[in-house]
Short mmCIF file of C-alpha atoms and ligand atoms in Angstrom, two decimals:
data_model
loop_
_atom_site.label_atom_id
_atom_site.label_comp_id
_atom_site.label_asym_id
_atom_site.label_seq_id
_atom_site.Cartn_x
_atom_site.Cartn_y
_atom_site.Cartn_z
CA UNK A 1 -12.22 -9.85 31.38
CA UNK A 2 -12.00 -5.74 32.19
CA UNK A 3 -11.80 -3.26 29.61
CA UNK A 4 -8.20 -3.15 29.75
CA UNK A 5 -7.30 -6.76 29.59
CA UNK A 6 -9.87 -7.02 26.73
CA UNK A 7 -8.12 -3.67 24.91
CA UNK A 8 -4.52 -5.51 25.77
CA UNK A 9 -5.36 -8.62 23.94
CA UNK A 10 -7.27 -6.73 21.09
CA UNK A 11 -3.88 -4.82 20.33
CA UNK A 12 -1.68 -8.08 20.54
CA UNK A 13 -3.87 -9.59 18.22
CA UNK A 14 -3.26 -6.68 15.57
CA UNK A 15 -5.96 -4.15 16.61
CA UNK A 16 -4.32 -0.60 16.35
CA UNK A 17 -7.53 1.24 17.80
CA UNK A 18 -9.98 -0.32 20.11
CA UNK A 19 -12.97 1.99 21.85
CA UNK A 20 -15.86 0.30 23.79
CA UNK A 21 -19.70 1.82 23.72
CA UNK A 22 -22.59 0.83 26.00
CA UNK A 23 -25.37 -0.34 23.48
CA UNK A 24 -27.30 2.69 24.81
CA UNK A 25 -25.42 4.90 22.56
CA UNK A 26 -27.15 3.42 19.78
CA UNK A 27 -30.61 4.01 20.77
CA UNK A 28 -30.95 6.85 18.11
CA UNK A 29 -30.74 4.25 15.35
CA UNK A 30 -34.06 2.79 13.66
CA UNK A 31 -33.90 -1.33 14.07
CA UNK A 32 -32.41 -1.76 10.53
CA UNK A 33 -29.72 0.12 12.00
CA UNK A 34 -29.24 -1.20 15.71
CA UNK A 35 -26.79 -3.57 17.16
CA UNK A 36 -30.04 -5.12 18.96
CA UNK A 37 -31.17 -6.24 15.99
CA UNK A 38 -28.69 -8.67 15.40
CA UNK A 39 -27.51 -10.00 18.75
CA UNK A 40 -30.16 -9.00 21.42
CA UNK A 41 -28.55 -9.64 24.24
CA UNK A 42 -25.98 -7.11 23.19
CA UNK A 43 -24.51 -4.39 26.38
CA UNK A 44 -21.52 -3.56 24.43
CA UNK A 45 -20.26 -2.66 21.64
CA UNK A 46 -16.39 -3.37 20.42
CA UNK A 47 -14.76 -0.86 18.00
CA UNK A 48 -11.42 -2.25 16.22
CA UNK A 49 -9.18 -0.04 13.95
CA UNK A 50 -6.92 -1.45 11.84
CA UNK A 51 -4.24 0.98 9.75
CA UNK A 52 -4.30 1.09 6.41
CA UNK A 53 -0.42 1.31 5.25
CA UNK A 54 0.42 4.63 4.62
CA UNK A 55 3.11 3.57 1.69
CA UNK A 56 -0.59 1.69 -0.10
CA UNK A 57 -1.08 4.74 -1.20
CA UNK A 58 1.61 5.72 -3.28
CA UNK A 59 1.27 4.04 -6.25
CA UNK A 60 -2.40 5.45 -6.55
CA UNK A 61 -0.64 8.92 -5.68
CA UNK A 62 2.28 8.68 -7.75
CA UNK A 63 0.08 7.29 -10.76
CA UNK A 64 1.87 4.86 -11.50
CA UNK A 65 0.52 1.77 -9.75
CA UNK A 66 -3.03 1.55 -8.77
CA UNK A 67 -2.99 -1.72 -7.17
CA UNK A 68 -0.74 -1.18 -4.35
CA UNK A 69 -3.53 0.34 -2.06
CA UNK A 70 -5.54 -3.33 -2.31
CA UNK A 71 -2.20 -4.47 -0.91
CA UNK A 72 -2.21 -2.38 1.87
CA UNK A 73 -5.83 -3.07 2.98
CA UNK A 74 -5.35 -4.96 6.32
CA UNK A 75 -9.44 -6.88 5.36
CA UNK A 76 -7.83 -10.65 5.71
CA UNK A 77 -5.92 -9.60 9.24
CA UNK A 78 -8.84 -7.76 10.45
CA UNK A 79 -11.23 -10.36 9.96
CA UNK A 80 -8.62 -12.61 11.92
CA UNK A 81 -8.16 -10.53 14.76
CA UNK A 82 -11.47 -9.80 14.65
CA UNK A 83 -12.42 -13.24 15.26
CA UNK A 84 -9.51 -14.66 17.56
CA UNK A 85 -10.67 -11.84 19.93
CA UNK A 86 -14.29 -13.12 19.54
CA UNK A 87 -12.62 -16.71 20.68
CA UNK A 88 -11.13 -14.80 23.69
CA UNK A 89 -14.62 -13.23 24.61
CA UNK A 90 -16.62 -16.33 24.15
CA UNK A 91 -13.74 -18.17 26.28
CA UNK A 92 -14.85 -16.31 29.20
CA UNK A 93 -18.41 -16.99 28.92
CA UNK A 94 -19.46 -14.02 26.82
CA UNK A 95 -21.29 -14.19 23.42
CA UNK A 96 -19.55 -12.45 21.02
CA UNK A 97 -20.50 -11.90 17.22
CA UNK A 98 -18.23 -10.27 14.66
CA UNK A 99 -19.39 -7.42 12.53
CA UNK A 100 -17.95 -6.41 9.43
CA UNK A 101 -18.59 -3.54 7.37
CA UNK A 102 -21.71 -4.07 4.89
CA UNK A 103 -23.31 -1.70 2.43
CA UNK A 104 -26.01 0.69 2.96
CA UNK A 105 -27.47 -1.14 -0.10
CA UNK A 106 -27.58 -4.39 1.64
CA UNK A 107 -30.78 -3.30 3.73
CA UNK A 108 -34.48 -4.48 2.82
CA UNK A 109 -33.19 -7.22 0.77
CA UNK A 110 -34.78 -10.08 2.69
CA UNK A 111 -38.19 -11.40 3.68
CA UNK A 112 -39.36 -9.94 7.75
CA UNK A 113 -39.27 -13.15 9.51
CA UNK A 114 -41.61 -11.77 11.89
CA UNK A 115 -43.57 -8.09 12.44
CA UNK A 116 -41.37 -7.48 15.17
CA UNK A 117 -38.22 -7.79 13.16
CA UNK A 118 -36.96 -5.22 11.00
CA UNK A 119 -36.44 -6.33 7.16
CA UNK A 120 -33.39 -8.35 6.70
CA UNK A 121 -30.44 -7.39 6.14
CA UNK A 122 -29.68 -4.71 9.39
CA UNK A 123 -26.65 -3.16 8.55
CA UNK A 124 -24.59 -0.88 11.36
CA UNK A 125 -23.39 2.33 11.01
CA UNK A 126 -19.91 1.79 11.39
CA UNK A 127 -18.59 5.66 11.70
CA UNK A 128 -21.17 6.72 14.03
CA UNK A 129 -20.25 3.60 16.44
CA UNK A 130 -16.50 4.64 16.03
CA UNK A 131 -17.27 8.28 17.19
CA UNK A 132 -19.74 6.49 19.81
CA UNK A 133 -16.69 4.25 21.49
CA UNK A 134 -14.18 7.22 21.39
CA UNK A 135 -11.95 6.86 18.11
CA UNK A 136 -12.37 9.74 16.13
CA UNK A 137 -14.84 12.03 14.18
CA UNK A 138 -17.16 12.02 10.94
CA UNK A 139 -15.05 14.46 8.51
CA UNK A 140 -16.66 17.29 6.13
CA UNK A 141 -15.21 14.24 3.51
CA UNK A 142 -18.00 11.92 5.06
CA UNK A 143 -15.50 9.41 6.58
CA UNK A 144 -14.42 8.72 9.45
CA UNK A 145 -11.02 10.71 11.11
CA UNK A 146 -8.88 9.24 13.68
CA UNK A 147 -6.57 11.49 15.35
CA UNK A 148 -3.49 9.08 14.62
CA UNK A 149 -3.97 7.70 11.01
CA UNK A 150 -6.49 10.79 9.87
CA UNK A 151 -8.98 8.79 7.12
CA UNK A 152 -6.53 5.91 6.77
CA UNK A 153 -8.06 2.76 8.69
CA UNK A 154 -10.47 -0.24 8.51
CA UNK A 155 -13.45 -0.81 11.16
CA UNK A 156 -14.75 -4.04 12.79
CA UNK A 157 -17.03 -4.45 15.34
CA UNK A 158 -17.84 -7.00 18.14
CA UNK A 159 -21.45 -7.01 19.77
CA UNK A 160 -20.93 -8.71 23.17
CA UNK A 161 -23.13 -9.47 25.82
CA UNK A 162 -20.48 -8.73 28.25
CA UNK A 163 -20.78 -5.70 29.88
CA UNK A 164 -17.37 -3.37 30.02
CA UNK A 165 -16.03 -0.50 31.11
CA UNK A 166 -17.27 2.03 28.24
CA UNK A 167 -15.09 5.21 26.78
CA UNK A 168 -16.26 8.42 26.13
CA UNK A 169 -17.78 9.32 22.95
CA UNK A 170 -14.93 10.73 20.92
CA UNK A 171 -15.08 15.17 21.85
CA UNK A 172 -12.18 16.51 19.71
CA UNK A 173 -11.94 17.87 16.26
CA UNK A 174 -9.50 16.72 13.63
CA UNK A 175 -11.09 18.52 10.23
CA UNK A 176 -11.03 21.80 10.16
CA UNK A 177 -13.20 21.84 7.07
CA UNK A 178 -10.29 23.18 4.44
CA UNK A 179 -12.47 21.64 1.71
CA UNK A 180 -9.34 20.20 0.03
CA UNK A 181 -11.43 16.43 -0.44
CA UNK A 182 -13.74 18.66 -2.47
CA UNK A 183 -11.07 20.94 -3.99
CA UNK A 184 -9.47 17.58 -5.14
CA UNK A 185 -12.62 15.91 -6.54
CA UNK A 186 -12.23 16.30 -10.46
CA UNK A 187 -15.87 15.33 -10.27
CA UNK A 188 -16.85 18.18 -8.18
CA UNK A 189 -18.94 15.48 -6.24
CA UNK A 190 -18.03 16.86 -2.53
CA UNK A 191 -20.13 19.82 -2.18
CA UNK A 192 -18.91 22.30 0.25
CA UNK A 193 -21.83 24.42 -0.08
CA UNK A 194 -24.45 22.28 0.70
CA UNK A 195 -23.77 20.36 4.48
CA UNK A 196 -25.57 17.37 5.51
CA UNK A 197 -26.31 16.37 8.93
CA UNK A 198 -26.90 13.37 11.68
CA UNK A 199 -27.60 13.16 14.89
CA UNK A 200 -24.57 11.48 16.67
CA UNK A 201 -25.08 9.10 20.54
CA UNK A 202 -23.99 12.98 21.97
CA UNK A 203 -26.52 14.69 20.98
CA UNK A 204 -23.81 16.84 18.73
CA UNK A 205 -24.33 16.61 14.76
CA UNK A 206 -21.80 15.01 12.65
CA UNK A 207 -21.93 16.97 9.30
CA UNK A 208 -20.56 16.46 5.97
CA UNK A 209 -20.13 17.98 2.64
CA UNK A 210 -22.92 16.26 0.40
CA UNK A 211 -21.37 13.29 -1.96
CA UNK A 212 -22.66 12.60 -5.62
CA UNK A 213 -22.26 9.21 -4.77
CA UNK A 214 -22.73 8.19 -8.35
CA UNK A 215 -20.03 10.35 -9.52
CA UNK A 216 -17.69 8.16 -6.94
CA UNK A 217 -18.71 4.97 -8.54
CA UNK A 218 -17.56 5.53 -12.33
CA UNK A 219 -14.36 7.65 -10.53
CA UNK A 220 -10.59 7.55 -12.17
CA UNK A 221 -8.72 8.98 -9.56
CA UNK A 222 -7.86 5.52 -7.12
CA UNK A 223 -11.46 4.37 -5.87
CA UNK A 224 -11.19 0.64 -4.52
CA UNK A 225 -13.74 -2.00 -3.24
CA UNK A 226 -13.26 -3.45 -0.03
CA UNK A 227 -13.68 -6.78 0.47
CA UNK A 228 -16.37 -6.70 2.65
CA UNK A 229 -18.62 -3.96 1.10
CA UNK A 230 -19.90 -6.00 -1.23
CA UNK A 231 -18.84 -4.11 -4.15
CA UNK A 232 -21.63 -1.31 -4.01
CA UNK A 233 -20.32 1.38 -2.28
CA UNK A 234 -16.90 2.80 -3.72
CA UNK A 235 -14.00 3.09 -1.13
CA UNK A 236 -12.43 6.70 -1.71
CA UNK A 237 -9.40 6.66 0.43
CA UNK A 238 -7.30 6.15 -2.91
CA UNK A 239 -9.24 8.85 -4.86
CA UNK A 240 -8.17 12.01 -5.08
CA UNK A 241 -10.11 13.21 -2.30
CA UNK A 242 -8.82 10.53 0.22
CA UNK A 243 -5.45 11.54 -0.33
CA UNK A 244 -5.92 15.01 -0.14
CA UNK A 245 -7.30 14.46 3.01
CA UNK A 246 -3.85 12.61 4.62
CA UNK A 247 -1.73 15.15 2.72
CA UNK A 248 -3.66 17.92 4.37
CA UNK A 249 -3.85 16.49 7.58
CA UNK A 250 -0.16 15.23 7.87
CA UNK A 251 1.61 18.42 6.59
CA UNK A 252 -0.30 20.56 9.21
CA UNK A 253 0.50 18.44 12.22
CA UNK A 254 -2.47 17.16 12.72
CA UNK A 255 -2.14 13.18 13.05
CA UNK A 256 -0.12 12.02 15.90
CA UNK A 257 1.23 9.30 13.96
CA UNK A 258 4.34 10.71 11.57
CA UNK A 259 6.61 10.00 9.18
CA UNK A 260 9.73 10.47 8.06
CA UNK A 261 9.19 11.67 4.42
CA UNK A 262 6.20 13.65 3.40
CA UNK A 263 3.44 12.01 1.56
CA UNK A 264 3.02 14.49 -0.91
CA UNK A 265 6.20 16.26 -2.33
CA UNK A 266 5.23 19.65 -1.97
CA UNK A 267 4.55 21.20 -5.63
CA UNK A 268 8.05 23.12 -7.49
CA UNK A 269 7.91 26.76 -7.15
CA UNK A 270 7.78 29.08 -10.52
CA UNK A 271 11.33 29.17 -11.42
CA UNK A 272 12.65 25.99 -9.81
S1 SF4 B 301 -14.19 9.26 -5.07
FE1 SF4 B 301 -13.65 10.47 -6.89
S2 SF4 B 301 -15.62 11.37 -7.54
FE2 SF4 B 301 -15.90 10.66 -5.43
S3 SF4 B 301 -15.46 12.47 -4.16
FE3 SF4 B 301 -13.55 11.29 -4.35
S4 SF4 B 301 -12.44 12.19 -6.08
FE4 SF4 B 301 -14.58 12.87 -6.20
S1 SF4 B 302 -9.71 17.32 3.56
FE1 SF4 B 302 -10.13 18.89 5.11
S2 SF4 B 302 -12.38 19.21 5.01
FE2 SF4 B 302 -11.95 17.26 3.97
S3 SF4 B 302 -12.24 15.72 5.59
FE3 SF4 B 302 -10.05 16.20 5.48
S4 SF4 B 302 -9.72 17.82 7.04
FE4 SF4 B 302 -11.95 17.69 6.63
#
């Protein structure tokens, strides 16, 4: 299977993004952090996105119905695709393991099965492999920007021995660090004064404002759980500074993926 019979078959199985990274790219990760770790015999690594319904969000926006963005999470689909592709790889002779994205949290919970193994459980870092396979950048709002759906997908991940035809490392820029994720934050939890940084496959530094997590956890303004976070790490699309983020990005142009109505009616004027 090439590259772009793989990418063909990812897309008619429901992918809307797929990028492809040598395993080399992930050499600056520690082995609680490397694809290695899990399936050794690992050359590349698959990125699928999956879009998160724009329309999700409008019951979180409007404030009027919170639950419509857990409608609009594609998890079950992904996890489908995800594995009917893994079928399709391991049809061809390839081993081909399905990654899903895990909590931070999750790491160091287990017992080292030997001294040459990290601690269970390795978790990947599912951003960084995006940007490494080509699909977008790590955002001042610490998530990850695509330059069709901005903030507004789902990652999964396939670690196949099979070696393909990579893609670049993703070069453009989508935020233009307007700060209105932090402006939005009620919580002031965003930081724009205070940047963190790390290392990206490029040698480049993805940076972010730095996140009170722990403000984002007890947070009223549309955090959800994803399925497969394991409940630990709030997912802030919904929140105030997840939808700041699309409204910003979609009334300046920036998303090549548009709409027909805005997603944020723009504010009434004095005197309207
Ligand atoms: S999730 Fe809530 S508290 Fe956290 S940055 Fe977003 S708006 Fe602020
Ligand atoms: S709201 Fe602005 S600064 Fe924040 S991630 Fe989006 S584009 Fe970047």
């Amino acid at each position: 299977m090439t590259s772009e019979q793989l990418k063909q078959t990812a897309k008619d199985l429901g992918a809307d993004l797929v990028g492809i990274a040598p395993v080399e790219r992930f050499d600056l990760f520690a082995p609680e952090a490397h694809p290695r770790s899990v399936q050794p015999h690992t050359r590349s690594v698959i990125v699928l996105g999956f879009a998160i319904a724009r329309g999700a969000l409008q019951g979180v926006e409007q404030g009027t119905a919170g639950y419509t963005l857990g409608s609009g999470i594609p998890s079950a689909h992904s996890i489908e695709s995800t594995y009917q592709l893994c079928r399709r790889i391991e049809n061809e002779g390839w081993e081909a393991t399905p990654m899903f994205r895990q909590s931070g949290e999750m790491r160091g919970q287990g017992v080292r099965v030997s001294p040459d193994k990290p601690e269970p459980n390795v978790v990947l870092e599912f951003d960084f492999a995006a940007h490494a396979a080509g699909l977008g950048e790590i955002g001042r709002g610490k998530w990850l920007l695509t330059p069709e759906f901005g903030p507004r997908q789902m990652l999964t991940m396939i670690l196949t021995d099979a070696e393909l035809e990579a893609d670049e490392p993703f070069a453009g820029h989508i935020c233009d660090d307007c700060g209105a994720c932090a402006a939005a934050c009620p919580a002031g939890a965003l930081d724009t004064q205070n940047l963190h940084y790390a290392e990206l496959c490029n040698g480049e530094d993805a940076c972010w404002y730095s996140l009170h997590i722990e403000s984002c956890r007890i947070c009223k303004t549309g955090i959800s759980s994803l399925p497969y976070f394991g409940g630990s790490e709030p997912f802030r699309l919904g929140a105030a500074c997840g939808r700041a983020c699309v409204a910003h990005l979609e009334d300046n142009g920036m998303l090549t993926r548009k709409f027909a109505s805005p997603f944020r009616e723009a504010p009434a004027q004095e005197g309207e």
